[in-house]
Amino acid sequence: MVMMRDAATVEWQMETGTTSFNVYRAGMPGLVDPDHDGAASSYGMCLASTLAGPALADAASPAPGAAFLYHVTSRGPGGESGLGNASSGAPRPNTSPCP
């Protein structure tokens, strides 16, 4: 689960077997679903990669009337985890993976 500790700090839960984390940020209402499968066509760009701990400071602010959506993936011996599934069950694509 990703949550905001304050207006500029994104936090998430540590997972066993994780060696680092990647954080993705998307702008809302920029999420679009052109194929109507229930998952957006993109869930943002890589904001930070290979973070050792479960927090990131992001001083950026969305425009008035907009919001940011954050996704965090874990990295371990098997590679990077996915972005999960949309409520429809469709997998969320990672169109801009972190390096």
mmCIF file of N, CA and C in Angstrom:
data_model
loop_
_atom_site.group_PDB
_atom_site.id
_atom_site.type_symbol
_atom_site.label_atom_id
_atom_site.label_comp_id
_atom_site.label_asym_id
_atom_site.label_seq_id
_atom_site.Cartn_x
_atom_site.Cartn_y
_atom_site.Cartn_z
ATOM 1 N N MET A 1 0.837 -1.165 0.000
ATOM 2 C CA MET A 1 0.000 0.000 0.000
ATOM 3 C C MET A 1 0.890 1.239 0.000
ATOM 4 N N VAL A 2 0.550 2.197 -0.840
ATOM 5 C CA VAL A 2 1.266 3.466 -0.917
ATOM 6 C C VAL A 2 0.424 4.512 -0.204
ATOM 7 N N MET A 3 1.080 5.342 0.623
ATOM 8 C CA MET A 3 0.350 6.390 1.332
ATOM 9 C C MET A 3 1.225 7.629 1.419
ATOM 10 N N MET A 4 0.609 8.725 1.732
ATOM 11 C CA MET A 4 1.326 9.993 1.908
ATOM 12 C C MET A 4 1.468 10.269 3.405
ATOM 13 N N ARG A 5 2.717 10.376 3.866
ATOM 14 C CA ARG A 5 2.962 10.704 5.276
ATOM 15 C C ARG A 5 2.618 12.168 5.523
ATOM 16 N N ASP A 6 2.965 13.013 4.555
ATOM 17 C CA ASP A 6 2.642 14.435 4.587
ATOM 18 C C ASP A 6 2.526 14.883 3.129
ATOM 19 N N ALA A 7 2.475 16.174 2.877
ATOM 20 C CA ALA A 7 2.244 16.663 1.517
ATOM 21 C C ALA A 7 3.374 16.342 0.540
ATOM 22 N N ALA A 8 4.548 15.914 1.040
ATOM 23 C CA ALA A 8 5.681 15.686 0.144
ATOM 24 C C ALA A 8 6.363 14.336 0.325
ATOM 25 N N THR A 9 5.849 13.460 1.197
ATOM 26 C CA THR A 9 6.526 12.191 1.466
ATOM 27 C C THR A 9 5.627 11.008 1.134
ATOM 28 N N VAL A 10 6.080 10.202 0.175
ATOM 29 C CA VAL A 10 5.380 8.985 -0.222
ATOM 30 C C VAL A 10 5.997 7.828 0.559
ATOM 31 N N GLU A 11 5.166 6.990 1.173
ATOM 32 C CA GLU A 11 5.656 5.834 1.929
ATOM 33 C C GLU A 11 4.968 4.568 1.465
ATOM 34 N N TRP A 12 5.628 3.433 1.686
ATOM 35 C CA TRP A 12 5.059 2.137 1.347
ATOM 36 C C TRP A 12 5.615 1.092 2.297
ATOM 37 N N GLN A 13 5.061 -0.081 2.248
ATOM 38 C CA GLN A 13 5.428 -1.189 3.136
ATOM 39 C C GLN A 13 6.642 -1.927 2.590
ATOM 40 N N MET A 14 7.563 -2.287 3.478
ATOM 41 C CA MET A 14 8.713 -3.123 3.104
ATOM 42 C C MET A 14 8.212 -4.546 2.845
ATOM 43 N N GLU A 15 8.804 -5.211 1.891
ATOM 44 C CA GLU A 15 8.447 -6.590 1.567
ATOM 45 C C GLU A 15 9.676 -7.488 1.727
ATOM 46 N N THR A 16 9.470 -8.673 2.242
ATOM 47 C CA THR A 16 10.547 -9.645 2.394
ATOM 48 C C THR A 16 11.107 -10.015 1.023
ATOM 49 N N GLY A 17 12.417 -10.101 0.915
ATOM 50 C CA GLY A 17 13.058 -10.489 -0.337
ATOM 51 C C GLY A 17 13.296 -9.337 -1.292
ATOM 52 N N THR A 18 12.910 -8.134 -0.893
ATOM 53 C CA THR A 18 13.097 -6.965 -1.750
ATOM 54 C C THR A 18 14.475 -6.365 -1.513
ATOM 55 N N THR A 19 15.180 -6.057 -2.601
ATOM 56 C CA THR A 19 16.485 -5.415 -2.468
ATOM 57 C C THR A 19 16.409 -3.916 -2.721
ATOM 58 N N SER A 20 15.408 -3.469 -3.482
ATOM 59 C CA SER A 20 15.209 -2.037 -3.731
ATOM 60 C C SER A 20 13.805 -1.814 -4.295
ATOM 61 N N PHE A 21 13.461 -0.544 -4.464
ATOM 62 C CA PHE A 21 12.131 -0.164 -4.940
ATOM 63 C C PHE A 21 12.241 0.835 -6.083
ATOM 64 N N ASN A 22 11.250 0.823 -6.962
ATOM 65 C CA ASN A 22 11.086 1.830 -8.009
ATOM 66 C C ASN A 22 9.763 2.533 -7.765
ATOM 67 N N VAL A 23 9.714 3.834 -7.997
ATOM 68 C CA VAL A 23 8.489 4.616 -7.806
ATOM 69 C C VAL A 23 8.103 5.252 -9.137
ATOM 70 N N TYR A 24 6.828 5.107 -9.484
ATOM 71 C CA TYR A 24 6.257 5.673 -10.704
ATOM 72 C C TYR A 24 5.214 6.703 -10.309
ATOM 73 N N ARG A 25 5.132 7.805 -11.086
ATOM 74 C CA ARG A 25 4.126 8.839 -10.812
ATOM 75 C C ARG A 25 3.377 9.154 -12.098
ATOM 76 N N ALA A 26 2.068 9.170 -11.995
ATOM 77 C CA ALA A 26 1.201 9.544 -13.116
ATOM 78 C C ALA A 26 0.369 10.741 -12.692
ATOM 79 N N GLY A 27 0.007 11.542 -13.651
ATOM 80 C CA GLY A 27 -0.891 12.661 -13.390
ATOM 81 C C GLY A 27 -2.324 12.238 -13.627
ATOM 82 N N MET A 28 -3.206 12.728 -12.797
ATOM 83 C CA MET A 28 -4.625 12.475 -13.010
ATOM 84 C C MET A 28 -5.254 13.829 -13.303
ATOM 85 N N PRO A 29 -6.015 13.983 -14.297
ATOM 86 C CA PRO A 29 -6.800 12.998 -15.032
ATOM 87 C C PRO A 29 -6.128 12.428 -16.275
ATOM 88 N N GLY A 30 -4.817 12.282 -16.310
ATOM 89 C CA GLY A 30 -4.116 11.790 -17.483
ATOM 90 C C GLY A 30 -4.244 10.303 -17.752
ATOM 91 N N LEU A 31 -4.902 9.548 -16.867
ATOM 92 C CA LEU A 31 -5.064 8.115 -17.095
ATOM 93 C C LEU A 31 -6.177 7.883 -18.107
ATOM 94 N N VAL A 32 -5.854 7.207 -19.189
ATOM 95 C CA VAL A 32 -6.851 6.923 -20.222
ATOM 96 C C VAL A 32 -6.855 5.431 -20.531
ATOM 97 N N ASP A 33 -7.993 4.924 -20.946
ATOM 98 C CA ASP A 33 -8.185 3.501 -21.240
ATOM 99 C C ASP A 33 -8.766 3.357 -22.645
ATOM 100 N N PRO A 34 -7.948 3.556 -23.676
ATOM 101 C CA PRO A 34 -8.492 3.559 -25.033
ATOM 102 C C PRO A 34 -9.056 2.216 -25.500
ATOM 103 N N ASP A 35 -8.586 1.108 -24.948
ATOM 104 C CA ASP A 35 -9.114 -0.191 -25.384
ATOM 105 C C ASP A 35 -10.236 -0.710 -24.477
ATOM 106 N N HIS A 36 -10.612 0.078 -23.465
ATOM 107 C CA HIS A 36 -11.747 -0.221 -22.578
ATOM 108 C C HIS A 36 -11.633 -1.571 -21.870
ATOM 109 N N ASP A 37 -10.395 -1.961 -21.499
ATOM 110 C CA ASP A 37 -10.222 -3.213 -20.764
ATOM 111 C C ASP A 37 -10.229 -2.996 -19.254
ATOM 112 N N GLY A 38 -10.335 -1.736 -18.808
ATOM 113 C CA GLY A 38 -10.363 -1.431 -17.386
ATOM 114 C C GLY A 38 -9.022 -0.985 -16.836
ATOM 115 N N ALA A 39 -7.948 -1.104 -17.627
ATOM 116 C CA ALA A 39 -6.621 -0.643 -17.210
ATOM 117 C C ALA A 39 -6.218 0.530 -18.104
ATOM 118 N N ALA A 40 -5.595 1.523 -17.501
ATOM 119 C CA ALA A 40 -5.108 2.660 -18.289
ATOM 120 C C ALA A 40 -4.003 2.203 -19.226
ATOM 121 N N SER A 41 -3.749 2.980 -20.256
ATOM 122 C CA SER A 41 -2.698 2.606 -21.203
ATOM 123 C C SER A 41 -1.306 2.891 -20.646
ATOM 124 N N SER A 42 -1.204 3.738 -19.613
ATOM 125 C CA SER A 42 0.073 4.046 -18.971
ATOM 126 C C SER A 42 -0.192 4.455 -17.530
ATOM 127 N N TYR A 43 0.712 4.061 -16.650
ATOM 128 C CA TYR A 43 0.607 4.426 -15.246
ATOM 129 C C TYR A 43 1.755 5.327 -14.814
ATOM 130 N N GLY A 44 2.219 6.146 -15.735
ATOM 131 C CA GLY A 44 3.205 7.155 -15.407
ATOM 132 C C GLY A 44 4.619 6.784 -15.776
ATOM 133 N N MET A 45 5.490 7.681 -15.392
ATOM 134 C CA MET A 45 6.916 7.574 -15.687
ATOM 135 C C MET A 45 7.673 7.218 -14.417
ATOM 136 N N CYS A 46 8.864 6.696 -14.601
ATOM 137 C CA CYS A 46 9.738 6.390 -13.473
ATOM 138 C C CYS A 46 10.115 7.701 -12.779
ATOM 139 N N LEU A 47 9.802 7.794 -11.506
ATOM 140 C CA LEU A 47 10.150 8.971 -10.716
ATOM 141 C C LEU A 47 11.472 8.751 -9.983
ATOM 142 N N ALA A 48 11.685 7.530 -9.486
ATOM 143 C CA ALA A 48 12.918 7.195 -8.752
ATOM 144 C C ALA A 48 13.147 5.699 -8.864
ATOM 145 N N SER A 49 14.413 5.300 -8.943
ATOM 146 C CA SER A 49 14.709 3.871 -9.065
ATOM 147 C C SER A 49 15.735 3.441 -8.032
ATOM 148 N N THR A 50 15.734 2.152 -7.771
ATOM 149 C CA THR A 50 16.644 1.457 -6.843
ATOM 150 C C THR A 50 16.740 2.132 -5.478
ATOM 151 N N LEU A 51 15.599 2.518 -4.936
ATOM 152 C CA LEU A 51 15.556 3.097 -3.590
ATOM 153 C C LEU A 51 15.705 1.982 -2.564
ATOM 154 N N ALA A 52 16.499 2.220 -1.540
ATOM 155 C CA ALA A 52 16.742 1.200 -0.518
ATOM 156 C C ALA A 52 15.638 1.136 0.526
ATOM 157 N N GLY A 53 14.973 2.232 0.794
ATOM 158 C CA GLY A 53 14.002 2.272 1.870
ATOM 159 C C GLY A 53 12.593 2.552 1.400
ATOM 160 N N PRO A 54 11.632 2.495 2.334
ATOM 161 C CA PRO A 54 10.217 2.616 1.977
ATOM 162 C C PRO A 54 9.654 4.030 2.028
ATOM 163 N N ALA A 55 10.419 5.010 1.537
ATOM 164 C CA ALA A 55 9.913 6.388 1.520
ATOM 165 C C ALA A 55 10.641 7.186 0.446
ATOM 166 N N LEU A 56 9.950 8.191 -0.075
ATOM 167 C CA LEU A 56 10.510 9.080 -1.082
ATOM 168 C C LEU A 56 9.931 10.468 -0.882
ATOM 169 N N ALA A 57 10.775 11.480 -0.888
ATOM 170 C CA ALA A 57 10.311 12.870 -0.837
ATOM 171 C C ALA A 57 10.042 13.327 -2.266
ATOM 172 N N ASP A 58 8.847 13.841 -2.516
ATOM 173 C CA ASP A 58 8.471 14.379 -3.818
ATOM 174 C C ASP A 58 7.870 15.757 -3.574
ATOM 175 N N ALA A 59 8.645 16.785 -3.817
ATOM 176 C CA ALA A 59 8.211 18.156 -3.545
ATOM 177 C C ALA A 59 7.300 18.714 -4.632
ATOM 178 N N ALA A 60 7.123 17.986 -5.737
ATOM 179 C CA ALA A 60 6.251 18.475 -6.815
ATOM 180 C C ALA A 60 4.799 18.505 -6.345
ATOM 181 N N SER A 61 4.051 19.429 -6.874
ATOM 182 C CA SER A 61 2.622 19.545 -6.565
ATOM 183 C C SER A 61 1.833 19.466 -7.859
ATOM 184 N N PRO A 62 0.723 18.751 -7.851
ATOM 185 C CA PRO A 62 -0.106 18.717 -9.062
ATOM 186 C C PRO A 62 -0.781 20.069 -9.284
ATOM 187 N N ALA A 63 -1.178 20.296 -10.510
ATOM 188 C CA ALA A 63 -1.892 21.528 -10.847
ATOM 189 C C ALA A 63 -3.231 21.572 -10.103
ATOM 190 N N PRO A 64 -3.784 22.753 -9.894
ATOM 191 C CA PRO A 64 -5.102 22.844 -9.250
ATOM 192 C C PRO A 64 -6.133 21.984 -9.989
ATOM 193 N N GLY A 65 -6.894 21.207 -9.236
ATOM 194 C CA GLY A 65 -7.913 20.339 -9.806
ATOM 195 C C GLY A 65 -7.379 19.006 -10.296
ATOM 196 N N ALA A 66 -6.083 18.762 -10.164
ATOM 197 C CA ALA A 66 -5.471 17.501 -10.603
ATOM 198 C C ALA A 66 -4.912 16.767 -9.386
ATOM 199 N N ALA A 67 -4.353 15.600 -9.610
ATOM 200 C CA ALA A 67 -3.764 14.799 -8.533
ATOM 201 C C ALA A 67 -2.657 13.931 -9.120
ATOM 202 N N PHE A 68 -1.793 13.414 -8.253
ATOM 203 C CA PHE A 68 -0.782 12.446 -8.651
ATOM 204 C C PHE A 68 -1.219 11.066 -8.190
ATOM 205 N N LEU A 69 -0.861 10.062 -8.974
ATOM 206 C CA LEU A 69 -1.055 8.661 -8.621
ATOM 207 C C LEU A 69 0.328 8.031 -8.574
ATOM 208 N N TYR A 70 0.649 7.373 -7.463
ATOM 209 C CA TYR A 70 1.952 6.734 -7.306
ATOM 210 C C TYR A 70 1.787 5.220 -7.313
ATOM 211 N N HIS A 71 2.743 4.546 -7.955
ATOM 212 C CA HIS A 71 2.856 3.094 -7.887
ATOM 213 C C HIS A 71 4.288 2.778 -7.489
ATOM 214 N N VAL A 72 4.448 1.783 -6.639
ATOM 215 C CA VAL A 72 5.768 1.348 -6.203
ATOM 216 C C VAL A 72 5.939 -0.111 -6.597
ATOM 217 N N THR A 73 7.066 -0.426 -7.214
ATOM 218 C CA THR A 73 7.396 -1.813 -7.522
ATOM 219 C C THR A 73 8.608 -2.210 -6.695
ATOM 220 N N SER A 74 8.731 -3.497 -6.451
ATOM 221 C CA SER A 74 9.889 -3.995 -5.719
ATOM 222 C C SER A 74 10.841 -4.670 -6.691
ATOM 223 N N ARG A 75 12.110 -4.661 -6.329
ATOM 224 C CA ARG A 75 13.131 -5.350 -7.108
ATOM 225 C C ARG A 75 13.795 -6.363 -6.189
ATOM 226 N N GLY A 76 14.029 -7.521 -6.731
ATOM 227 C CA GLY A 76 14.693 -8.573 -5.979
ATOM 228 C C GLY A 76 15.455 -9.469 -6.933
ATOM 229 N N PRO A 77 15.871 -10.643 -6.474
ATOM 230 C CA PRO A 77 16.648 -11.546 -7.323
ATOM 231 C C PRO A 77 15.936 -11.929 -8.621
ATOM 232 N N GLY A 78 14.607 -11.916 -8.624
ATOM 233 C CA GLY A 78 13.846 -12.287 -9.818
ATOM 234 C C GLY A 78 13.526 -11.126 -10.740
ATOM 235 N N GLY A 79 13.996 -9.919 -10.410
ATOM 236 C CA GLY A 79 13.708 -8.746 -11.227
ATOM 237 C C GLY A 79 12.687 -7.838 -10.579
ATOM 238 N N GLU A 80 12.065 -6.994 -11.393
ATOM 239 C CA GLU A 80 11.087 -6.017 -10.907
ATOM 240 C C GLU A 80 9.688 -6.618 -10.902
ATOM 241 N N SER A 81 8.942 -6.332 -9.832
ATOM 242 C CA SER A 81 7.550 -6.767 -9.773
ATOM 243 C C SER A 81 6.719 -5.949 -10.746
ATOM 244 N N GLY A 82 5.502 -6.367 -10.992
ATOM 245 C CA GLY A 82 4.597 -5.636 -11.862
ATOM 246 C C GLY A 82 3.875 -4.526 -11.126
ATOM 247 N N LEU A 83 3.016 -3.828 -11.847
ATOM 248 C CA LEU A 83 2.214 -2.752 -11.275
ATOM 249 C C LEU A 83 0.862 -3.252 -10.767
ATOM 250 N N GLY A 84 0.663 -4.561 -10.770
ATOM 251 C CA GLY A 84 -0.594 -5.119 -10.295
ATOM 252 C C GLY A 84 -1.658 -5.110 -11.370
ATOM 253 N N ASN A 85 -2.888 -5.297 -10.950
ATOM 254 C CA ASN A 85 -4.024 -5.358 -11.869
ATOM 255 C C ASN A 85 -5.029 -4.266 -11.543
ATOM 256 N N ALA A 86 -5.711 -3.790 -12.560
ATOM 257 C CA ALA A 86 -6.816 -2.849 -12.381
ATOM 258 C C ALA A 86 -7.985 -3.590 -11.740
ATOM 259 N N SER A 87 -8.977 -2.882 -11.277
ATOM 260 C CA SER A 87 -10.130 -3.532 -10.644
ATOM 261 C C SER A 87 -10.869 -4.458 -11.600
ATOM 262 N N SER A 88 -10.698 -4.266 -12.907
ATOM 263 C CA SER A 88 -11.313 -5.161 -13.894
ATOM 264 C C SER A 88 -10.574 -6.491 -13.995
ATOM 265 N N GLY A 89 -9.370 -6.554 -13.401
ATOM 266 C CA GLY A 89 -8.526 -7.736 -13.518
ATOM 267 C C GLY A 89 -7.470 -7.609 -14.592
ATOM 268 N N ALA A 90 -7.577 -6.591 -15.449
ATOM 269 C CA ALA A 90 -6.592 -6.384 -16.512
ATOM 270 C C ALA A 90 -5.262 -5.946 -15.905
ATOM 271 N N PRO A 91 -4.144 -6.495 -16.367
ATOM 272 C CA PRO A 91 -2.849 -6.070 -15.833
ATOM 273 C C PRO A 91 -2.543 -4.621 -16.192
ATOM 274 N N ARG A 92 -1.944 -3.913 -15.232
ATOM 275 C CA ARG A 92 -1.524 -2.536 -15.480
ATOM 276 C C ARG A 92 -0.184 -2.576 -16.230
ATOM 277 N N PRO A 93 -0.113 -2.016 -17.427
ATOM 278 C CA PRO A 93 1.134 -2.079 -18.188
ATOM 279 C C PRO A 93 2.182 -1.115 -17.636
ATOM 280 N N ASN A 94 3.429 -1.527 -17.697
ATOM 281 C CA ASN A 94 4.540 -0.668 -17.323
ATOM 282 C C ASN A 94 5.211 -0.216 -18.612
ATOM 283 N N THR A 95 4.762 0.900 -19.155
ATOM 284 C CA THR A 95 5.230 1.368 -20.460
ATOM 285 C C THR A 95 6.522 2.175 -20.387
ATOM 286 N N SER A 96 6.929 2.570 -19.186
ATOM 287 C CA SER A 96 8.161 3.348 -18.993
ATOM 288 C C SER A 96 8.944 2.797 -17.815
ATOM 289 N N PRO A 97 9.498 1.573 -17.929
ATOM 290 C CA PRO A 97 10.179 0.965 -16.794
ATOM 291 C C PRO A 97 11.393 1.774 -16.342
ATOM 292 N N CYS A 98 11.666 1.716 -15.045
ATOM 293 C CA CYS A 98 12.849 2.358 -14.493
ATOM 294 C C CYS A 98 14.098 1.622 -14.985
ATOM 295 N N PRO A 99 15.206 2.359 -15.088
ATOM 296 C CA PRO A 99 16.452 1.698 -15.500
ATOM 297 C C PRO A 99 16.965 0.745 -14.434
#
